[in-house]
PDB file of C-alpha atoms and ligand atoms in Angstrom:
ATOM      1  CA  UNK A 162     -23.544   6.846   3.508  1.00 95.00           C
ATOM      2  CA  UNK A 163     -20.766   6.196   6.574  1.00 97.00           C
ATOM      3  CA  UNK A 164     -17.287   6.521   5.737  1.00 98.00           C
ATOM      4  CA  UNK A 165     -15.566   3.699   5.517  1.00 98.00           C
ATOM      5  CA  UNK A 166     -11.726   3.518   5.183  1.00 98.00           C
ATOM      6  CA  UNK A 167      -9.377   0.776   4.745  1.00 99.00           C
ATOM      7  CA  UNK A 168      -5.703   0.720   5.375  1.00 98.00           C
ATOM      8  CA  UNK A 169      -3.671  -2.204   3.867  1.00 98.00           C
ATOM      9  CA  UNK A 170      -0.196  -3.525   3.680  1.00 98.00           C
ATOM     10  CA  UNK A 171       1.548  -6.375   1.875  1.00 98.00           C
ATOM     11  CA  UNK A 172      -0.783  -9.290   3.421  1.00 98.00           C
ATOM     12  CA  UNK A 173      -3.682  -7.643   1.180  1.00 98.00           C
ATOM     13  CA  UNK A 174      -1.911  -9.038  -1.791  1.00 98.00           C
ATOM     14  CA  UNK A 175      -0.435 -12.296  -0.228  1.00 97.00           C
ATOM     15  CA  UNK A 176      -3.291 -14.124  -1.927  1.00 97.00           C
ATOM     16  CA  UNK A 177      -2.212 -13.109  -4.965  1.00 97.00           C
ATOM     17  CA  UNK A 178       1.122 -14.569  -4.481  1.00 95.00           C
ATOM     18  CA  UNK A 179       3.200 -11.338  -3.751  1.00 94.00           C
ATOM     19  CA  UNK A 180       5.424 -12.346  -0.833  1.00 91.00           C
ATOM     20  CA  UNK A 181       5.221  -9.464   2.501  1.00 93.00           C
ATOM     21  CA  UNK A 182       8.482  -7.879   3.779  1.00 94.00           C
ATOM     22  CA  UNK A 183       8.165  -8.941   6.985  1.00 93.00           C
ATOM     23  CA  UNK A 184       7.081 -12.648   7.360  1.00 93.00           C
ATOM     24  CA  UNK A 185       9.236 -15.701   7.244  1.00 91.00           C
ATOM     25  CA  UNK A 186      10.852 -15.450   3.519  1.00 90.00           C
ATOM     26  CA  UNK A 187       9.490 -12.151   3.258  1.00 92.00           C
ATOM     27  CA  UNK A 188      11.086  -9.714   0.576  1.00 92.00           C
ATOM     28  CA  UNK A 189      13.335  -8.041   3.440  1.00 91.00           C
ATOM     29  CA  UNK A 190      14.997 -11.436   4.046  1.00 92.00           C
ATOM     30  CA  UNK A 191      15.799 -12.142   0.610  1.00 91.00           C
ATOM     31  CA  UNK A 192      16.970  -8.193   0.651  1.00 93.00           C
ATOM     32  CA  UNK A 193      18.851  -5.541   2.202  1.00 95.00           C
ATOM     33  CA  UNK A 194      16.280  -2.784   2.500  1.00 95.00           C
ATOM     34  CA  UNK A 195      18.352  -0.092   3.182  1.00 96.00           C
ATOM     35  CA  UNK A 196      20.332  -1.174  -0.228  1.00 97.00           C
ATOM     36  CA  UNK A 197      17.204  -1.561  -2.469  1.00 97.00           C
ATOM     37  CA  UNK A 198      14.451   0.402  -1.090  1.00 97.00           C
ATOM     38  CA  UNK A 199      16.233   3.546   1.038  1.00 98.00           C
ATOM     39  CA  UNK A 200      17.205   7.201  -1.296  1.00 98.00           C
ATOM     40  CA  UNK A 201      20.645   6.301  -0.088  1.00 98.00           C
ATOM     41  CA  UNK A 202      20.874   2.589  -1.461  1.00 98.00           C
ATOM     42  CA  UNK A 203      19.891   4.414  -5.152  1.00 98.00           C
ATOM     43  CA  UNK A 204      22.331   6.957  -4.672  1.00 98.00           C
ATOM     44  CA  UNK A 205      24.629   4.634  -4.153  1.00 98.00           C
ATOM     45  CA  UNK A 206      23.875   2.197  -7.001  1.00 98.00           C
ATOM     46  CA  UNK A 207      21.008   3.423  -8.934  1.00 98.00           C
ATOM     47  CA  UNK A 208      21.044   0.428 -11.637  1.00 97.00           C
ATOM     48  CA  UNK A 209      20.626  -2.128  -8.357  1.00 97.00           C
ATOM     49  CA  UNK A 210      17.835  -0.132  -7.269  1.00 98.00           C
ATOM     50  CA  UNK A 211      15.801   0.417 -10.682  1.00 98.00           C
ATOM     51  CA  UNK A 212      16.395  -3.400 -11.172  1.00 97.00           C
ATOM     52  CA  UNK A 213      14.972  -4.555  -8.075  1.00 96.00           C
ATOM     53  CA  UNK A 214      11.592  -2.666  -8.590  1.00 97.00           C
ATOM     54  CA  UNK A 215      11.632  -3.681 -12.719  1.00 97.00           C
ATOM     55  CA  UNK A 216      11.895  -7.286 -10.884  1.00 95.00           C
ATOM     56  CA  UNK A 217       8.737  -6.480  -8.945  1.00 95.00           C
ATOM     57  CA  UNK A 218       6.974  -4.808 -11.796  1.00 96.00           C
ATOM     58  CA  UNK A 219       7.308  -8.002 -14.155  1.00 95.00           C
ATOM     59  CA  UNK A 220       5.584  -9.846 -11.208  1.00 93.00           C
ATOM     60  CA  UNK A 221       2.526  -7.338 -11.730  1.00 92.00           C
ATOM     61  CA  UNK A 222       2.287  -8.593 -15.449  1.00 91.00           C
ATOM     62  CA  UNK A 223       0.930 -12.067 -14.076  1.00 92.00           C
ATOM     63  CA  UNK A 224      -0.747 -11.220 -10.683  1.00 95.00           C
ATOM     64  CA  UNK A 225      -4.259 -11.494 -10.256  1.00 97.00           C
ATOM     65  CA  UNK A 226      -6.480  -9.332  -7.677  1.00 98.00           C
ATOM     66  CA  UNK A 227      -7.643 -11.528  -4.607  1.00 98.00           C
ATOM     67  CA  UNK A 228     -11.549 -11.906  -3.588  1.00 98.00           C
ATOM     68  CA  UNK A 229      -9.724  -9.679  -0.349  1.00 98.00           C
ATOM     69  CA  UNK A 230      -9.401  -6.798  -3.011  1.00 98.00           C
ATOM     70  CA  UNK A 231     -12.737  -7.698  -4.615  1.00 98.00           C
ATOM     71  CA  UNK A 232     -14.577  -7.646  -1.443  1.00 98.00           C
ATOM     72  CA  UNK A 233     -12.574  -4.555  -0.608  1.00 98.00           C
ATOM     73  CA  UNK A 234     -14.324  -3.146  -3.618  1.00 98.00           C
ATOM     74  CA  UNK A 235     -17.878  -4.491  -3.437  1.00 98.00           C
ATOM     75  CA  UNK A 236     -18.303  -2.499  -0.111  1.00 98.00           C
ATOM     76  CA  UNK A 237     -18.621   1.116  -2.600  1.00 98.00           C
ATOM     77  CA  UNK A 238     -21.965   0.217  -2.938  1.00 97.00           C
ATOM     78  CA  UNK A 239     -22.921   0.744   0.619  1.00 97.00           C
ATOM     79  CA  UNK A 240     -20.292   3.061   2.270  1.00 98.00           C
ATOM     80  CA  UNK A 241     -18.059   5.544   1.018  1.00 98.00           C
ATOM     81  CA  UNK A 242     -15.097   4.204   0.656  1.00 98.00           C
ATOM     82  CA  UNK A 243     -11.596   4.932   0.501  1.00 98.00           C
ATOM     83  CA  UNK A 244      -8.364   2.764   0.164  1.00 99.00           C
ATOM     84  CA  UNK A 245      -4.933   3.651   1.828  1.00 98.00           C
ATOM     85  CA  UNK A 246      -2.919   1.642   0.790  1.00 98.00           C
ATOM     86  CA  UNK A 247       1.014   0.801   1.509  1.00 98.00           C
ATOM     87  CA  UNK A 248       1.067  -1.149  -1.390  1.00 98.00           C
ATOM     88  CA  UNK A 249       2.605  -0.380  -4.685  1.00 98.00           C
ATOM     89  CA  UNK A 250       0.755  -2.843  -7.080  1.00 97.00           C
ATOM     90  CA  UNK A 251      -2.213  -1.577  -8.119  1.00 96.00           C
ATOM     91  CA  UNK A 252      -5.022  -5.255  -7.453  1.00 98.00           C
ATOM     92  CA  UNK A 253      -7.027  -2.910  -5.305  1.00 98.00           C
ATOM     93  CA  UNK A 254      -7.669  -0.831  -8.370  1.00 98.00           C
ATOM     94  CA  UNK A 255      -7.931  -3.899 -10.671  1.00 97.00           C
ATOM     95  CA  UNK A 256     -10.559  -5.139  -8.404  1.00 98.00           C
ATOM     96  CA  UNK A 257     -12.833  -1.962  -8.846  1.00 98.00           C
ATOM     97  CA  UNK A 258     -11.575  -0.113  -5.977  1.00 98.00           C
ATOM     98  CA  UNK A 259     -12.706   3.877  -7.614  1.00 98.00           C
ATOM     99  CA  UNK A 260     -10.680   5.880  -4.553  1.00 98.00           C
ATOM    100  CA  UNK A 261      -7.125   4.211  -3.350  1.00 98.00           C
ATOM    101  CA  UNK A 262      -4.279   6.646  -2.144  1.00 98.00           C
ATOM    102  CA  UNK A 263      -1.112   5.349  -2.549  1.00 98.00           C
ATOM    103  CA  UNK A 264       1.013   6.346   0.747  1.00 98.00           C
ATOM    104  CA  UNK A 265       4.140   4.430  -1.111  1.00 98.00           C
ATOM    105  CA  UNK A 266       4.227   5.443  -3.918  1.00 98.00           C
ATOM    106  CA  UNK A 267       3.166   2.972  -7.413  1.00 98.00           C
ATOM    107  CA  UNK A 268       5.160   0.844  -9.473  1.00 98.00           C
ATOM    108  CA  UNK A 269       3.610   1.110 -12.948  1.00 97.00           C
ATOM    109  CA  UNK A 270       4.502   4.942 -12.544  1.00 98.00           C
ATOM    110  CA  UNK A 271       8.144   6.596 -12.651  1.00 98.00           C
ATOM    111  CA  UNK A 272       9.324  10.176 -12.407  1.00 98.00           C
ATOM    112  CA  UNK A 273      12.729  12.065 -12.587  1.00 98.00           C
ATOM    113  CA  UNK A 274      15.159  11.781  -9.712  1.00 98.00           C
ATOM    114  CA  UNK A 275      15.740  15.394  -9.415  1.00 98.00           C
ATOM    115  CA  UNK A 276      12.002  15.899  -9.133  1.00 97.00           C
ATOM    116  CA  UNK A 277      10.755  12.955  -7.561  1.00 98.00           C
ATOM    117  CA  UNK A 278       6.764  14.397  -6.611  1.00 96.00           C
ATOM    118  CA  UNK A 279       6.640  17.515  -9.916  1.00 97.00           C
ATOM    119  CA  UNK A 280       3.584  15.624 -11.232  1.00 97.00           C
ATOM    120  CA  UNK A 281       4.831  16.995 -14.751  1.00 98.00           C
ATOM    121  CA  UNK A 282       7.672  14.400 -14.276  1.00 98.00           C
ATOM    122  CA  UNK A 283       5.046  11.453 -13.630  1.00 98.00           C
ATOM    123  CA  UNK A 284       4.805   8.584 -16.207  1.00 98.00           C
ATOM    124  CA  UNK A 285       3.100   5.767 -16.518  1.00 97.00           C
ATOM    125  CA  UNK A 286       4.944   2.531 -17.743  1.00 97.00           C
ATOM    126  CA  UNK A 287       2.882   0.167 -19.657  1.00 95.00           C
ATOM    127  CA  UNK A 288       3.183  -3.798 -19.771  1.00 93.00           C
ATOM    128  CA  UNK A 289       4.842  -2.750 -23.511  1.00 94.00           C
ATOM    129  CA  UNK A 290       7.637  -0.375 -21.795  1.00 94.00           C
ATOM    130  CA  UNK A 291       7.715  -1.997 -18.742  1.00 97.00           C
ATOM    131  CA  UNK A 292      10.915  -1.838 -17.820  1.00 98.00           C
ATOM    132  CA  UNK A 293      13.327   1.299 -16.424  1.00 98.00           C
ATOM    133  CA  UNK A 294      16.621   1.513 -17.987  1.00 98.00           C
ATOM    134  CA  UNK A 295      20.386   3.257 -17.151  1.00 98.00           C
ATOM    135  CA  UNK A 296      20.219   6.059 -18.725  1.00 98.00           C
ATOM    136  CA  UNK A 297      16.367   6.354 -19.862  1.00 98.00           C
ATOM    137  CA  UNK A 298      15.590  10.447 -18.846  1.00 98.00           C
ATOM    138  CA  UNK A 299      12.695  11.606 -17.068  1.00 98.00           C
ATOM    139  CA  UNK A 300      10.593  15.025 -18.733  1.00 98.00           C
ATOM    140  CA  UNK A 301      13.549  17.075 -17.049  1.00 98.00           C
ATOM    141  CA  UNK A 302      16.642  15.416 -18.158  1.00 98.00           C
ATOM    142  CA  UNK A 303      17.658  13.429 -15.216  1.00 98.00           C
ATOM    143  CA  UNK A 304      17.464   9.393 -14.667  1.00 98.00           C
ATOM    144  CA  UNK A 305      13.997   8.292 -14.859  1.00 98.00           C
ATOM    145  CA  UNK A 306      13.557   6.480 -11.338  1.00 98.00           C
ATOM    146  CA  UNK A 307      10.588   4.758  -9.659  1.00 98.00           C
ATOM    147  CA  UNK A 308       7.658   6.260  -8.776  1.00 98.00           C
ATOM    148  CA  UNK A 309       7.981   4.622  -4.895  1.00 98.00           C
ATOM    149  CA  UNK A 310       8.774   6.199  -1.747  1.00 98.00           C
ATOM    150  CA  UNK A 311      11.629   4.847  -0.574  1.00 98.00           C
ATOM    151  CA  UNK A 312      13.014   5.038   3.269  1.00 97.00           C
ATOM    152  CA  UNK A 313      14.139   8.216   4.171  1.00 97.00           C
ATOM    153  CA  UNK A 314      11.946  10.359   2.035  1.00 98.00           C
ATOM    154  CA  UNK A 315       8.776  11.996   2.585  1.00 97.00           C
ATOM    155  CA  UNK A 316       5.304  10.634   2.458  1.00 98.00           C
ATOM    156  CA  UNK A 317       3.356  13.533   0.332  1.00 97.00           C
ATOM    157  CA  UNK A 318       0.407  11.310   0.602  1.00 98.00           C
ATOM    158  CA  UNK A 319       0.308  11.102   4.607  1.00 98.00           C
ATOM    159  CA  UNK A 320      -1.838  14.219   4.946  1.00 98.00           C
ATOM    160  CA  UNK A 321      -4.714  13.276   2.297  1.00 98.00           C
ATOM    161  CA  UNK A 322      -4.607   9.914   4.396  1.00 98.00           C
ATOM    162  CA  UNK A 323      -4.998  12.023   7.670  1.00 98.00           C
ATOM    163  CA  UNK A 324      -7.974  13.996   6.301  1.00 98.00           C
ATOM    164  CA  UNK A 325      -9.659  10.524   5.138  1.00 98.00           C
ATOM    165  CA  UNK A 326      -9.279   8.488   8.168  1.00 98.00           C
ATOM    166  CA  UNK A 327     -10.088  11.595  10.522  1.00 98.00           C
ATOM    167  CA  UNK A 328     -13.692  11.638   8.853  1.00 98.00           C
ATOM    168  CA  UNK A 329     -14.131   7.738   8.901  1.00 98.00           C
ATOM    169  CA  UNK A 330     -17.228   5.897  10.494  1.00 98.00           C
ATOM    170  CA  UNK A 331     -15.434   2.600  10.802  1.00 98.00           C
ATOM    171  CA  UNK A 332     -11.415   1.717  10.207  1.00 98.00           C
ATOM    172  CA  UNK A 333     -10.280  -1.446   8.463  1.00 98.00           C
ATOM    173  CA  UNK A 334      -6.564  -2.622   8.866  1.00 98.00           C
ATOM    174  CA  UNK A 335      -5.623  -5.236   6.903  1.00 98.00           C
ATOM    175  CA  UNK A 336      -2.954  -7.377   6.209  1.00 98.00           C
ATOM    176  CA  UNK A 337       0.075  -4.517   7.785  1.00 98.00           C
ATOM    177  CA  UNK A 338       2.445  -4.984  10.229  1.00 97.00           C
ATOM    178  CA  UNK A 339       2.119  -1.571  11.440  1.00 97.00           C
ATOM    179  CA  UNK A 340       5.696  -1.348  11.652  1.00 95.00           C
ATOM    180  CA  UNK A 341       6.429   1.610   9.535  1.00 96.00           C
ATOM    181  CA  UNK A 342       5.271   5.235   9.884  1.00 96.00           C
ATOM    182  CA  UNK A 343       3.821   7.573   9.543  1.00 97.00           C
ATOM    183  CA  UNK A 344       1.396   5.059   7.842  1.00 97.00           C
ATOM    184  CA  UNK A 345       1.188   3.124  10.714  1.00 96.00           C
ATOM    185  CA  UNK A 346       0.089   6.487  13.206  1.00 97.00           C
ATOM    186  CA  UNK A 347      -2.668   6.641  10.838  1.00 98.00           C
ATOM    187  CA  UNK A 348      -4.765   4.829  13.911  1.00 97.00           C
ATOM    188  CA  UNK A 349      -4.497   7.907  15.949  1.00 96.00           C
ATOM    189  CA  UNK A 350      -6.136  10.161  13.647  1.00 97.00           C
ATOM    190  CA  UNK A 351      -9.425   8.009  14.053  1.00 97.00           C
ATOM    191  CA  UNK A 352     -12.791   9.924  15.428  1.00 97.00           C
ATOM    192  CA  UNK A 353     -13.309   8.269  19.262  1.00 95.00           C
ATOM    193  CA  UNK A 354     -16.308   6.941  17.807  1.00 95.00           C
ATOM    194  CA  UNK A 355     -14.477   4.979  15.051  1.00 97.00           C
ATOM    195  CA  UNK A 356     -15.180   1.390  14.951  1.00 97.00           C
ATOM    196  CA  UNK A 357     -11.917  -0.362  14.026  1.00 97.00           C
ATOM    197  CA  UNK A 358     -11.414  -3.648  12.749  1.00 98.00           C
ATOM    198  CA  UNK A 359      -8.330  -5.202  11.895  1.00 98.00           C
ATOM    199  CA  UNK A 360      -7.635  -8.415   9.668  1.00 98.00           C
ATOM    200  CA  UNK A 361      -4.722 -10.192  10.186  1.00 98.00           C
ATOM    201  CA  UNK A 362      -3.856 -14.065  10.718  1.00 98.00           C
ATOM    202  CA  UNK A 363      -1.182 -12.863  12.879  1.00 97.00           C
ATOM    203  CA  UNK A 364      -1.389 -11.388  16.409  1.00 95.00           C
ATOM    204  CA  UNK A 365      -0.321  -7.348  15.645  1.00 95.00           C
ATOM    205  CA  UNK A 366       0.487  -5.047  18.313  1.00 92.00           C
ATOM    206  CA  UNK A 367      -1.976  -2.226  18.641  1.00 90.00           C
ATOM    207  CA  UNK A 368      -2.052   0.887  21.188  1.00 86.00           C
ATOM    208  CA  UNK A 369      -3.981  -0.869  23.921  1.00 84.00           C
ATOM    209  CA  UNK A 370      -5.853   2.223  23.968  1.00 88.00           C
ATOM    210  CA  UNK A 371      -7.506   1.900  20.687  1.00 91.00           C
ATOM    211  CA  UNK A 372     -10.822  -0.385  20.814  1.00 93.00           C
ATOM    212  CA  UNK A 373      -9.962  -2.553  18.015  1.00 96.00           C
ATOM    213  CA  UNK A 374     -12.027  -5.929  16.828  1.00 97.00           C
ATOM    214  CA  UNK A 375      -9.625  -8.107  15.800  1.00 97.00           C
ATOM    215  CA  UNK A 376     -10.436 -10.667  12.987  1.00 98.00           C
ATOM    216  CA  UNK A 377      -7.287 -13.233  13.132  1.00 98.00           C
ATOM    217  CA  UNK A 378      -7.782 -14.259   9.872  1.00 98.00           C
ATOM    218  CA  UNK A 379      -6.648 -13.616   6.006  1.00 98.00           C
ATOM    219  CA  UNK A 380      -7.490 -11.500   3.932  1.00 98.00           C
ATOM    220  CA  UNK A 381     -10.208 -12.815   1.848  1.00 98.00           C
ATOM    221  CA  UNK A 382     -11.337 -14.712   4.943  1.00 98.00           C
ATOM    222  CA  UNK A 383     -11.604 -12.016   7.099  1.00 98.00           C
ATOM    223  CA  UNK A 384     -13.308  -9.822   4.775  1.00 98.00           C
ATOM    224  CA  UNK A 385     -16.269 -12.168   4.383  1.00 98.00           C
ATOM    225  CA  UNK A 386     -16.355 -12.041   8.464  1.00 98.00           C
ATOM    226  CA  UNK A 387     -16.049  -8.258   8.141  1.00 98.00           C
ATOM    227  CA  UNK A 388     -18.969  -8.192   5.846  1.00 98.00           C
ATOM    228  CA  UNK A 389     -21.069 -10.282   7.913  1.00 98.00           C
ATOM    229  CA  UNK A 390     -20.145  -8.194  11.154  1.00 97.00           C
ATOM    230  CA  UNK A 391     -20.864  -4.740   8.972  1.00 97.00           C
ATOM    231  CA  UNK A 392     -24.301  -6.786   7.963  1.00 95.00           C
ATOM    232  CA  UNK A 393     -25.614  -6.838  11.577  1.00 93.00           C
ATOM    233  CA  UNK A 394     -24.012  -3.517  12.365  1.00 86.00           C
ATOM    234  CA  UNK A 395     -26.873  -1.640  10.025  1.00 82.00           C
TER     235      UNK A 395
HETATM  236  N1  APR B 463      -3.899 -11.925   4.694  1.00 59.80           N
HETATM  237  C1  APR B 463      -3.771 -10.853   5.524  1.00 59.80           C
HETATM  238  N2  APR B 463      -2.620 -10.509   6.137  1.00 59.80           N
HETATM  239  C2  APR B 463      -1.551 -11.289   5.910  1.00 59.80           C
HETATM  240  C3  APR B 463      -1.589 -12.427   5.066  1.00 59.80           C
HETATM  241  C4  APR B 463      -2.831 -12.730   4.447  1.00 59.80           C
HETATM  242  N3  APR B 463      -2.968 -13.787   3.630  1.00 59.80           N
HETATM  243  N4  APR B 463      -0.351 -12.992   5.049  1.00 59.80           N
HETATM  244  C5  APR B 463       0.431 -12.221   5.860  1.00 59.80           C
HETATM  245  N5  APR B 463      -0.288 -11.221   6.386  1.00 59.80           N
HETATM  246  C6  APR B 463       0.150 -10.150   7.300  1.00 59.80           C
HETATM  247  C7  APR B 463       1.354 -10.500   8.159  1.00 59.80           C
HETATM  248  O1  APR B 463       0.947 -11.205   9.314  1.00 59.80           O
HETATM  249  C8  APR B 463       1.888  -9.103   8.483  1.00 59.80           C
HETATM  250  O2  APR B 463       1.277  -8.587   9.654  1.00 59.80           O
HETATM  251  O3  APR B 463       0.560  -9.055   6.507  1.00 59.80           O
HETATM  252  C9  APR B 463       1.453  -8.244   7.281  1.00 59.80           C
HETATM  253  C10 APR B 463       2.592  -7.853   6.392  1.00 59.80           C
HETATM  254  O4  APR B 463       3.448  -7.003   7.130  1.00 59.80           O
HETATM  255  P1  APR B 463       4.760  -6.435   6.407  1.00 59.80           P
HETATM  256  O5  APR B 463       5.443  -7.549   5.668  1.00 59.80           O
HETATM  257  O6  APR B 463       5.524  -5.649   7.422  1.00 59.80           O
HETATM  258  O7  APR B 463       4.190  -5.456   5.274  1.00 59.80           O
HETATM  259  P2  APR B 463       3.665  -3.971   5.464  1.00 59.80           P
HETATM  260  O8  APR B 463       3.107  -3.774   6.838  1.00 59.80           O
HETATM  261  O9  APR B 463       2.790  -3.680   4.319  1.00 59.80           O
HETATM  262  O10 APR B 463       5.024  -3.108   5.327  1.00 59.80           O
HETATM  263  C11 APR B 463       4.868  -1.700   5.350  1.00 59.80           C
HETATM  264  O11 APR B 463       7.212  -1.478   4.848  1.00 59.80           O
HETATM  265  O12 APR B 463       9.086  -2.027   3.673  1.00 59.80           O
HETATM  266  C12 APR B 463       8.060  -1.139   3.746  1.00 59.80           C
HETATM  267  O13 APR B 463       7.272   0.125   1.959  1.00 59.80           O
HETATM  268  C13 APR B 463       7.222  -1.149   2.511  1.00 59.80           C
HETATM  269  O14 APR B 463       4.881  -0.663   2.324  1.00 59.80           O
HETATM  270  C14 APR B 463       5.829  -1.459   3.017  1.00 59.80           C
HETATM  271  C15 APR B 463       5.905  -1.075   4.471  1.00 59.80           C
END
C-alpha cells in the first residue's frame, strides 16, 4: 500500500463551524495570542488561559466531523495513512481516522504544569468533567493545565511527524496557512518523488521549489477532487 500522509490546520474543521486563527474573524482577531495561547500569557494569568481553552472545549461538545474528515478517513482502505494534524479537536478521529498525531497538542486531554509531556501526568477530560478549574491538581501536585502546545514551547511530536512524512508516497495539505513552524517545514522532509497536493480555497505561499498540485478549493470539496485525481493516479 503507498503511504499517504495528510497535514491539516484549522480550515479542516471550518466545516464544522470552528472558526481558523488566521482568516477574517479568525480566533487571533477576537484574541491576543501571545495572552491566551503563549507559556508566558499562562504564566502570567493562568485562570485566563485555562478559560479560554475550557471555552473551546465546550464547542467540541456540539461539533460534528465534516465529510473533509470523513473522506480523510475513507482513504485507510487503500493507502496507509497517517494524519498530522495542527488541530486540537479530535473530528479527524471521530470520523474514523485510526493514526492522527497531534503536533499541538489535544484539548480533551490535560497534564500538570510542572510536567507538561510526563505521560503519567496525562488525563483525559470527559464531556462529564469537562471543564479545568483554579486550583484542580494534576497526578504531581501542581495546576492541572491543558494538554496544548502553546507558543514558545516545544513540539515533542515534530520528529514522529518527520519520520511519517519522510516515508510518504503522496503529501496532502489541507486547510493550513503554513504560517507556523516547525509544522509548517514539514514540506521539506518530503521524498523528491512525493506527489503533493494541497487543498485550500485560498492562494498559500509554498517554496516555489516544491511541485505542488494545488486544489483551490474547501475542504470537503477538494477532497472529493483529491479522490478523483488519486482514482486516475492508480
Ligand atoms: N477548507 C479548507 N481550508 C480552509 C477553509 C475550508 N473550508 N476555510 C479556511 N481555510 C484555510 C484558510 O484559507 C487558511 O489558509 O485554512 C487555513 C487556516 O489557516 P490558520 O487560521 O493560520 O490556521 P492554521 O494554519 O491551522 O494555524 C496553525 O497556528 O495559532 C496556531 O496552534 C495554532 O495550530 C494553529 C497554528
Amino acid at each position: 500500500m503507498k503511504k499517504l500522509v495528510f497535514l491539516t490546520g484549522a480550515g479542516m474543521s471550518a466545516e464544522s463551524g470552528f472558526a481558523t486563527f488566521r482568516d477574517s474573524g479568525g480566533l487571533w482577531e477576537q484574541y491576543d495570542v501571545q495572552k491566551v495561547a503563549s507559556i508566558e500569557g499562562y504564566w502570567q494569568d493562568p485562570a485566563l488561559v485555562i478559560q479560554f481553552y475550557n471555552e473551546r472545549r465546550h464547542q467540541l461538545l456540539t461539533a460534528q466531523p465534516n465529510e473533509g474528515h470523513r473522506l480523510v478517513a475513507s482513504l485507510e482502505d487503500k493507502y496507509d495513512v497517517t494524519v498530522v494534524t495542527q488541530n486540537v479537536e479530535d473530528l479527524h478521529e471521530r470520523a474514523g481516522s485510526k493514526k492522527v498525531i497531534h503536533l499541538h497538542g489535544e484539548l480533551m486531554k490535560a497534564t500538570s504544569t510542572d510536567n507538561p509531556n510526563d505521560p503519567d501526568q496525562i488525563v483525559t477530560l470527559t464531556p462529564e468533567n469537562i471543564d479545568i478549574k483554579m486550583g484542580q491538581k494534576a497526578k504531581d501536585g501542581s495546576q492541572l493545565r491543558p494538554f496544548i502546545v502553546w507558543f514558545g514551547e516545544a513540539v515533542p511530536m515534530i520528529e514522529p511527524a518527520i519520520d511519517e512524512v519522510s516515508e510518504a508516497d503522496i503529501l496532502v495539505v489541507i486547510g493550513t496557512s503554513l504560517n507556523v513552524y516547525p509544522a509548517a517545514g514539514l514540506l521539506r522532509y518530503a521524498k523528491r518523488n512525493c506527489k503533493m497536493y494541497l487543498i485550500d480555497p485560498k492562494p498559500i505561499n509554498v517554496p516555489m521549489d516544491l511541485n505542488i498540485h494545488v486544489i483551490a478549493k474547501g475542504a470537503s470539496a477538494g477532497m472529493k477532487e483529491l479522490i478523483e485525481m488519486l482514482k486516475k493516479e492508480e
